[in-house]
Amino acid sequence: VSFVLLAAIIGSLFNDYAVGSIRTDVNNSVSAASNVVENYYRQSTGSEKFPDFVRKNSDRLRAILSGFSGRVNDNMLLLTDQEGQIIMAIHANEKVLPLKEVKSFPKEVMTGLSNGEIYEGDGQIGGLFTERHIIGGLPILNTDGAICGAVFSCSSVANEAALIQVMNRMVIMSYS
């Protein structure tokens, strides 16, 4: 009984550490990426529609932002318009993006950003993802200070869950 209890406690500690680390990495990534995107947008024009700016500068934005998404394992950066429609997705591994058919963030997420709230979420975000993700979001402001879009950083917790299972097995095997 004490062995099972010990394994459960260790598993819980590993899980808390892994999720906390992902959340910190996601928040750092979205903060840096939104700062770069907003400054680049404002310096280039700041007045054209944000989706047009993203489409016109997609290669350069992808090159700049791939460094931010690559810092965190299995991280994805999403640029949206002010309504939450995804206009660009950058994945660290450039693999098929794990997005479902839904291609926009829920309205309540975007409403929170427009009210000046930083978005922090955990889950599938209204069916946007097929698996659990930790998500951070910040608005992009135009030169007038109005919200014209947003940057979201998303990281799957699936890899960390697999790591925790391996660690739990190691603990169990060491007591066998």
JSON list of C-alpha atoms in Angstrom, two decimals:
[
{"chain": "A", "resi": 1, "resn": "VAL", "atom": "CA", "xyz": [0.00, 0.00, 0.00]},
{"chain": "A", "resi": 2, "resn": "SER", "atom": "CA", "xyz": [2.79, 2.43, 0.90]},
{"chain": "A", "resi": 3, "resn": "PHE", "atom": "CA", "xyz": [4.50, 1.65, -2.42]},
{"chain": "A", "resi": 4, "resn": "VAL", "atom": "CA", "xyz": [1.38, 2.55, -4.42]},
{"chain": "A", "resi": 5, "resn": "LEU", "atom": "CA", "xyz": [0.96, 5.71, -2.37]},
{"chain": "A", "resi": 6, "resn": "LEU", "atom": "CA", "xyz": [4.60, 6.67, -3.01]},
{"chain": "A", "resi": 7, "resn": "ALA", "atom": "CA", "xyz": [4.21, 6.07, -6.75]},
{"chain": "A", "resi": 8, "resn": "ALA", "atom": "CA", "xyz": [1.05, 8.20, -6.82]},
{"chain": "A", "resi": 9, "resn": "ILE", "atom": "CA", "xyz": [2.78, 11.05, -4.99]},
{"chain": "A", "resi": 10, "resn": "ILE", "atom": "CA", "xyz": [5.83, 10.94, -7.28]},
{"chain": "A", "resi": 11, "resn": "GLY", "atom": "CA", "xyz": [3.58, 10.82, -10.34]},
{"chain": "A", "resi": 12, "resn": "SER", "atom": "CA", "xyz": [1.63, 13.81, -9.10]},
{"chain": "A", "resi": 13, "resn": "LEU", "atom": "CA", "xyz": [4.82, 15.78, -8.47]},
{"chain": "A", "resi": 14, "resn": "PHE", "atom": "CA", "xyz": [6.16, 14.97, -11.93]},
{"chain": "A", "resi": 15, "resn": "ASN", "atom": "CA", "xyz": [2.85, 16.00, -13.49]},
{"chain": "A", "resi": 16, "resn": "ASP", "atom": "CA", "xyz": [2.70, 19.30, -11.62]},
{"chain": "A", "resi": 17, "resn": "TYR", "atom": "CA", "xyz": [6.29, 20.06, -12.57]},
{"chain": "A", "resi": 18, "resn": "ALA", "atom": "CA", "xyz": [5.76, 19.20, -16.25]},
{"chain": "A", "resi": 19, "resn": "VAL", "atom": "CA", "xyz": [2.55, 21.23, -16.59]},
{"chain": "A", "resi": 20, "resn": "GLY", "atom": "CA", "xyz": [4.08, 24.16, -14.71]},
{"chain": "A", "resi": 21, "resn": "SER", "atom": "CA", "xyz": [7.13, 24.10, -16.97]},
{"chain": "A", "resi": 22, "resn": "ILE", "atom": "CA", "xyz": [4.98, 24.03, -20.09]},
{"chain": "A", "resi": 23, "resn": "ARG", "atom": "CA", "xyz": [2.84, 26.91, -18.82]},
{"chain": "A", "resi": 24, "resn": "THR", "atom": "CA", "xyz": [5.95, 29.02, -18.11]},
{"chain": "A", "resi": 25, "resn": "ASP", "atom": "CA", "xyz": [7.42, 28.25, -21.54]},
{"chain": "A", "resi": 26, "resn": "VAL", "atom": "CA", "xyz": [4.12, 29.07, -23.27]},
{"chain": "A", "resi": 27, "resn": "ASN", "atom": "CA", "xyz": [3.77, 32.38, -21.43]},
{"chain": "A", "resi": 28, "resn": "ASN", "atom": "CA", "xyz": [7.38, 33.36, -22.23]},
{"chain": "A", "resi": 29, "resn": "SER", "atom": "CA", "xyz": [6.92, 32.37, -25.87]},
{"chain": "A", "resi": 30, "resn": "VAL", "atom": "CA", "xyz": [3.68, 34.31, -26.37]},
{"chain": "A", "resi": 31, "resn": "SER", "atom": "CA", "xyz": [5.08, 37.37, -24.62]},
{"chain": "A", "resi": 32, "resn": "ALA", "atom": "CA", "xyz": [8.20, 37.50, -26.79]},
{"chain": "A", "resi": 33, "resn": "ALA", "atom": "CA", "xyz": [6.35, 36.64, -30.02]},
{"chain": "A", "resi": 34, "resn": "SER", "atom": "CA", "xyz": [3.59, 39.20, -29.50]},
{"chain": "A", "resi": 35, "resn": "ASN", "atom": "CA", "xyz": [6.15, 41.90, -28.75]},
{"chain": "A", "resi": 36, "resn": "VAL", "atom": "CA", "xyz": [8.05, 41.14, -31.98]},
{"chain": "A", "resi": 37, "resn": "VAL", "atom": "CA", "xyz": [4.90, 40.91, -34.13]},
{"chain": "A", "resi": 38, "resn": "GLU", "atom": "CA", "xyz": [3.38, 44.10, -32.71]},
{"chain": "A", "resi": 39, "resn": "ASN", "atom": "CA", "xyz": [6.60, 46.08, -33.17]},
{"chain": "A", "resi": 40, "resn": "TYR", "atom": "CA", "xyz": [7.10, 44.79, -36.71]},
{"chain": "A", "resi": 41, "resn": "TYR", "atom": "CA", "xyz": [3.46, 45.58, -37.57]},
{"chain": "A", "resi": 42, "resn": "ARG", "atom": "CA", "xyz": [3.65, 49.09, -36.14]},
{"chain": "A", "resi": 43, "resn": "GLN", "atom": "CA", "xyz": [6.97, 49.86, -37.83]},
{"chain": "A", "resi": 44, "resn": "SER", "atom": "CA", "xyz": [5.84, 48.64, -41.22]},
{"chain": "A", "resi": 45, "resn": "THR", "atom": "CA", "xyz": [2.50, 50.41, -41.21]},
{"chain": "A", "resi": 46, "resn": "GLY", "atom": "CA", "xyz": [0.33, 49.84, -38.17]},
{"chain": "A", "resi": 47, "resn": "SER", "atom": "CA", "xyz": [-2.67, 51.05, -40.12]},
{"chain": "A", "resi": 48, "resn": "GLU", "atom": "CA", "xyz": [-3.38, 48.33, -42.69]},
{"chain": "A", "resi": 49, "resn": "LYS", "atom": "CA", "xyz": [-5.59, 45.44, -41.66]},
{"chain": "A", "resi": 50, "resn": "PHE", "atom": "CA", "xyz": [-3.64, 42.94, -39.60]},
{"chain": "A", "resi": 51, "resn": "PRO", "atom": "CA", "xyz": [-4.63, 39.91, -41.72]},
{"chain": "A", "resi": 52, "resn": "ASP", "atom": "CA", "xyz": [-3.39, 41.73, -44.85]},
{"chain": "A", "resi": 53, "resn": "PHE", "atom": "CA", "xyz": [-0.12, 42.56, -43.10]},
{"chain": "A", "resi": 54, "resn": "VAL", "atom": "CA", "xyz": [0.35, 38.92, -42.05]},
{"chain": "A", "resi": 55, "resn": "ARG", "atom": "CA", "xyz": [-0.36, 37.58, -45.53]},
{"chain": "A", "resi": 56, "resn": "LYS", "atom": "CA", "xyz": [1.94, 40.14, -47.17]},
{"chain": "A", "resi": 57, "resn": "ASN", "atom": "CA", "xyz": [4.78, 39.41, -44.72]},
{"chain": "A", "resi": 58, "resn": "SER", "atom": "CA", "xyz": [4.11, 35.72, -44.12]},
{"chain": "A", "resi": 59, "resn": "ASP", "atom": "CA", "xyz": [7.57, 34.44, -45.12]},
{"chain": "A", "resi": 60, "resn": "ARG", "atom": "CA", "xyz": [9.39, 36.94, -42.94]},
{"chain": "A", "resi": 61, "resn": "LEU", "atom": "CA", "xyz": [7.02, 36.44, -39.99]},
{"chain": "A", "resi": 62, "resn": "ARG", "atom": "CA", "xyz": [7.35, 32.67, -40.29]},
{"chain": "A", "resi": 63, "resn": "ALA", "atom": "CA", "xyz": [11.17, 32.96, -40.27]},
{"chain": "A", "resi": 64, "resn": "ILE", "atom": "CA", "xyz": [11.16, 35.27, -37.25]},
{"chain": "A", "resi": 65, "resn": "LEU", "atom": "CA", "xyz": [8.56, 33.38, -35.23]},
{"chain": "A", "resi": 66, "resn": "SER", "atom": "CA", "xyz": [9.85, 29.87, -35.92]},
{"chain": "A", "resi": 67, "resn": "GLY", "atom": "CA", "xyz": [12.64, 30.67, -33.44]},
{"chain": "A", "resi": 68, "resn": "PHE", "atom": "CA", "xyz": [10.08, 31.32, -30.71]},
{"chain": "A", "resi": 69, "resn": "SER", "atom": "CA", "xyz": [8.07, 28.19, -31.43]},
{"chain": "A", "resi": 70, "resn": "GLY", "atom": "CA", "xyz": [11.23, 26.09, -31.64]},
{"chain": "A", "resi": 71, "resn": "ARG", "atom": "CA", "xyz": [12.31, 27.02, -28.11]},
{"chain": "A", "resi": 72, "resn": "VAL", "atom": "CA", "xyz": [9.50, 24.94, -26.64]},
{"chain": "A", "resi": 73, "resn": "ASN", "atom": "CA", "xyz": [8.99, 21.30, -27.58]},
{"chain": "A", "resi": 74, "resn": "ASP", "atom": "CA", "xyz": [5.82, 20.72, -29.59]},
{"chain": "A", "resi": 75, "resn": "ASN", "atom": "CA", "xyz": [4.92, 24.41, -29.47]},
{"chain": "A", "resi": 76, "resn": "MET", "atom": "CA", "xyz": [2.74, 26.22, -31.98]},
{"chain": "A", "resi": 77, "resn": "LEU", "atom": "CA", "xyz": [2.23, 29.93, -32.50]},
{"chain": "A", "resi": 78, "resn": "LEU", "atom": "CA", "xyz": [-1.06, 31.11, -33.95]},
{"chain": "A", "resi": 79, "resn": "LEU", "atom": "CA", "xyz": [-1.77, 34.57, -35.33]},
{"chain": "A", "resi": 80, "resn": "THR", "atom": "CA", "xyz": [-5.43, 35.57, -35.49]},
{"chain": "A", "resi": 81, "resn": "ASP", "atom": "CA", "xyz": [-7.47, 38.52, -36.62]},
{"chain": "A", "resi": 82, "resn": "GLN", "atom": "CA", "xyz": [-9.52, 40.44, -34.05]},
{"chain": "A", "resi": 83, "resn": "GLU", "atom": "CA", "xyz": [-12.43, 38.00, -34.46]},
{"chain": "A", "resi": 84, "resn": "GLY", "atom": "CA", "xyz": [-10.24, 34.99, -33.61]},
{"chain": "A", "resi": 85, "resn": "GLN", "atom": "CA", "xyz": [-9.90, 33.58, -37.13]},
{"chain": "A", "resi": 86, "resn": "ILE", "atom": "CA", "xyz": [-6.51, 31.88, -37.45]},
{"chain": "A", "resi": 87, "resn": "ILE", "atom": "CA", "xyz": [-4.52, 33.53, -40.24]},
{"chain": "A", "resi": 88, "resn": "MET", "atom": "CA", "xyz": [-1.13, 31.89, -39.63]},
{"chain": "A", "resi": 89, "resn": "ALA", "atom": "CA", "xyz": [0.09, 28.84, -37.74]},
{"chain": "A", "resi": 90, "resn": "ILE", "atom": "CA", "xyz": [3.76, 28.16, -37.05]},
{"chain": "A", "resi": 91, "resn": "HIS", "atom": "CA", "xyz": [4.73, 24.81, -35.57]},
{"chain": "A", "resi": 92, "resn": "ALA", "atom": "CA", "xyz": [8.13, 24.05, -34.06]},
{"chain": "A", "resi": 93, "resn": "ASN", "atom": "CA", "xyz": [8.54, 20.84, -36.05]},
{"chain": "A", "resi": 94, "resn": "GLU", "atom": "CA", "xyz": [6.76, 22.03, -39.23]},
{"chain": "A", "resi": 95, "resn": "LYS", "atom": "CA", "xyz": [4.61, 18.91, -39.11]},
{"chain": "A", "resi": 96, "resn": "VAL", "atom": "CA", "xyz": [0.89, 18.68, -39.77]},
{"chain": "A", "resi": 97, "resn": "LEU", "atom": "CA", "xyz": [-0.80, 21.00, -37.34]},
{"chain": "A", "resi": 98, "resn": "PRO", "atom": "CA", "xyz": [-3.11, 19.27, -34.83]},
{"chain": "A", "resi": 99, "resn": "LEU", "atom": "CA", "xyz": [-6.05, 21.56, -35.53]},
{"chain": "A", "resi": 100, "resn": "LYS", "atom": "CA", "xyz": [-9.57, 20.29, -36.00]},
{"chain": "A", "resi": 101, "resn": "GLU", "atom": "CA", "xyz": [-11.90, 21.75, -38.62]},
{"chain": "A", "resi": 102, "resn": "VAL", "atom": "CA", "xyz": [-12.59, 24.74, -36.37]},
{"chain": "A", "resi": 103, "resn": "LYS", "atom": "CA", "xyz": [-10.24, 27.48, -37.47]},
{"chain": "A", "resi": 104, "resn": "SER", "atom": "CA", "xyz": [-10.96, 30.18, -34.91]},
{"chain": "A", "resi": 105, "resn": "PHE", "atom": "CA", "xyz": [-10.80, 30.81, -31.21]},
{"chain": "A", "resi": 106, "resn": "PRO", "atom": "CA", "xyz": [-14.09, 31.00, -29.29]},
{"chain": "A", "resi": 107, "resn": "LYS", "atom": "CA", "xyz": [-15.64, 34.47, -28.98]},
{"chain": "A", "resi": 108, "resn": "GLU", "atom": "CA", "xyz": [-15.26, 34.52, -25.20]},
{"chain": "A", "resi": 109, "resn": "VAL", "atom": "CA", "xyz": [-11.48, 34.17, -25.59]},
{"chain": "A", "resi": 110, "resn": "MET", "atom": "CA", "xyz": [-11.31, 37.11, -27.99]},
{"chain": "A", "resi": 111, "resn": "THR", "atom": "CA", "xyz": [-13.68, 39.17, -25.84]},
{"chain": "A", "resi": 112, "resn": "GLY", "atom": "CA", "xyz": [-11.34, 38.67, -22.88]},
{"chain": "A", "resi": 113, "resn": "LEU", "atom": "CA", "xyz": [-8.38, 39.86, -24.94]},
{"chain": "A", "resi": 114, "resn": "SER", "atom": "CA", "xyz": [-10.30, 42.92, -26.11]},
{"chain": "A", "resi": 115, "resn": "ASN", "atom": "CA", "xyz": [-11.02, 43.74, -22.45]},
{"chain": "A", "resi": 116, "resn": "GLY", "atom": "CA", "xyz": [-7.26, 43.80, -21.82]},
{"chain": "A", "resi": 117, "resn": "GLU", "atom": "CA", "xyz": [-7.03, 40.36, -20.21]},
{"chain": "A", "resi": 118, "resn": "ILE", "atom": "CA", "xyz": [-4.12, 38.07, -20.97]},
{"chain": "A", "resi": 119, "resn": "TYR", "atom": "CA", "xyz": [-5.50, 34.69, -22.00]},
{"chain": "A", "resi": 120, "resn": "GLU", "atom": "CA", "xyz": [-4.31, 31.57, -20.21]},
{"chain": "A", "resi": 121, "resn": "GLY", "atom": "CA", "xyz": [-6.09, 28.35, -21.04]},
{"chain": "A", "resi": 122, "resn": "ASP", "atom": "CA", "xyz": [-5.79, 24.63, -20.63]},
{"chain": "A", "resi": 123, "resn": "GLY", "atom": "CA", "xyz": [-7.73, 22.11, -22.69]},
{"chain": "A", "resi": 124, "resn": "GLN", "atom": "CA", "xyz": [-9.06, 21.80, -26.22]},
{"chain": "A", "resi": 125, "resn": "ILE", "atom": "CA", "xyz": [-10.36, 25.40, -26.42]},
{"chain": "A", "resi": 126, "resn": "GLY", "atom": "CA", "xyz": [-13.84, 24.88, -27.74]},
{"chain": "A", "resi": 127, "resn": "GLY", "atom": "CA", "xyz": [-12.80, 21.97, -29.94]},
{"chain": "A", "resi": 128, "resn": "LEU", "atom": "CA", "xyz": [-9.91, 23.81, -31.60]},
{"chain": "A", "resi": 129, "resn": "PHE", "atom": "CA", "xyz": [-7.43, 21.03, -30.74]},
{"chain": "A", "resi": 130, "resn": "THR", "atom": "CA", "xyz": [-7.77, 17.26, -30.82]},
{"chain": "A", "resi": 131, "resn": "GLU", "atom": "CA", "xyz": [-5.76, 16.89, -27.59]},
{"chain": "A", "resi": 132, "resn": "ARG", "atom": "CA", "xyz": [-5.16, 18.87, -24.42]},
{"chain": "A", "resi": 133, "resn": "HIS", "atom": "CA", "xyz": [-3.01, 21.99, -24.84]},
{"chain": "A", "resi": 134, "resn": "ILE", "atom": "CA", "xyz": [-1.76, 24.75, -22.59]},
{"chain": "A", "resi": 135, "resn": "ILE", "atom": "CA", "xyz": [-2.39, 28.08, -24.28]},
{"chain": "A", "resi": 136, "resn": "GLY", "atom": "CA", "xyz": [-1.37, 31.68, -23.71]},
{"chain": "A", "resi": 137, "resn": "GLY", "atom": "CA", "xyz": [-2.61, 34.63, -25.73]},
{"chain": "A", "resi": 138, "resn": "LEU", "atom": "CA", "xyz": [-1.91, 38.34, -26.04]},
{"chain": "A", "resi": 139, "resn": "PRO", "atom": "CA", "xyz": [-3.51, 40.99, -28.24]},
{"chain": "A", "resi": 140, "resn": "ILE", "atom": "CA", "xyz": [-1.76, 42.87, -31.06]},
{"chain": "A", "resi": 141, "resn": "LEU", "atom": "CA", "xyz": [-2.46, 46.61, -31.01]},
{"chain": "A", "resi": 142, "resn": "ASN", "atom": "CA", "xyz": [-2.34, 48.95, -33.98]},
{"chain": "A", "resi": 143, "resn": "THR", "atom": "CA", "xyz": [-0.78, 52.43, -33.85]},
{"chain": "A", "resi": 144, "resn": "ASP", "atom": "CA", "xyz": [-4.04, 53.83, -32.41]},
{"chain": "A", "resi": 145, "resn": "GLY", "atom": "CA", "xyz": [-3.96, 51.32, -29.54]},
{"chain": "A", "resi": 146, "resn": "ALA", "atom": "CA", "xyz": [-6.92, 49.32, -30.87]},
{"chain": "A", "resi": 147, "resn": "ILE", "atom": "CA", "xyz": [-6.80, 45.51, -30.96]},
{"chain": "A", "resi": 148, "resn": "CYS", "atom": "CA", "xyz": [-6.31, 44.28, -34.52]},
{"chain": "A", "resi": 149, "resn": "GLY", "atom": "CA", "xyz": [-5.30, 40.68, -33.86]},
{"chain": "A", "resi": 150, "resn": "ALA", "atom": "CA", "xyz": [-3.73, 38.30, -31.38]},
{"chain": "A", "resi": 151, "resn": "VAL", "atom": "CA", "xyz": [-0.85, 35.89, -30.89]},
{"chain": "A", "resi": 152, "resn": "PHE", "atom": "CA", "xyz": [-1.39, 32.56, -29.15]},
{"chain": "A", "resi": 153, "resn": "SER", "atom": "CA", "xyz": [1.26, 30.11, -28.02]},
{"chain": "A", "resi": 154, "resn": "CYS", "atom": "CA", "xyz": [0.03, 26.53, -27.65]},
{"chain": "A", "resi": 155, "resn": "SER", "atom": "CA", "xyz": [1.83, 23.44, -26.42]},
{"chain": "A", "resi": 156, "resn": "SER", "atom": "CA", "xyz": [0.51, 19.91, -26.16]},
{"chain": "A", "resi": 157, "resn": "VAL", "atom": "CA", "xyz": [0.79, 18.10, -22.86]},
{"chain": "A", "resi": 158, "resn": "ALA", "atom": "CA", "xyz": [0.74, 14.66, -24.55]},
{"chain": "A", "resi": 159, "resn": "ASN", "atom": "CA", "xyz": [4.54, 14.32, -24.65]},
{"chain": "A", "resi": 160, "resn": "GLU", "atom": "CA", "xyz": [4.85, 15.21, -20.99]},
{"chain": "A", "resi": 161, "resn": "ALA", "atom": "CA", "xyz": [2.15, 12.70, -20.06]},
{"chain": "A", "resi": 162, "resn": "ALA", "atom": "CA", "xyz": [4.15, 9.98, -21.81]},
{"chain": "A", "resi": 163, "resn": "LEU", "atom": "CA", "xyz": [7.29, 11.07, -19.95]},
{"chain": "A", "resi": 164, "resn": "ILE", "atom": "CA", "xyz": [5.44, 10.88, -16.62]},
{"chain": "A", "resi": 165, "resn": "GLN", "atom": "CA", "xyz": [4.27, 7.35, -17.43]},
{"chain": "A", "resi": 166, "resn": "VAL", "atom": "CA", "xyz": [7.85, 6.30, -18.14]},
{"chain": "A", "resi": 167, "resn": "MET", "atom": "CA", "xyz": [9.03, 7.85, -14.87]},
{"chain": "A", "resi": 168, "resn": "ASN", "atom": "CA", "xyz": [6.27, 6.08, -12.96]},
{"chain": "A", "resi": 169, "resn": "ARG", "atom": "CA", "xyz": [7.26, 2.76, -14.53]},
{"chain": "A", "resi": 170, "resn": "MET", "atom": "CA", "xyz": [10.87, 3.36, -13.50]},
{"chain": "A", "resi": 171, "resn": "VAL", "atom": "CA", "xyz": [9.78, 3.94, -9.90]},
{"chain": "A", "resi": 172, "resn": "ILE", "atom": "CA", "xyz": [7.64, 0.79, -9.94]},
{"chain": "A", "resi": 173, "resn": "MET", "atom": "CA", "xyz": [10.41, -1.29, -11.51]},
{"chain": "A", "resi": 174, "resn": "SER", "atom": "CA", "xyz": [12.96, -0.06, -8.95]},
{"chain": "A", "resi": 175, "resn": "TYR", "atom": "CA", "xyz": [10.76, -1.40, -6.12]},
{"chain": "A", "resi": 176, "resn": "SER", "atom": "CA", "xyz": [10.08, -4.74, -7.82]}
]
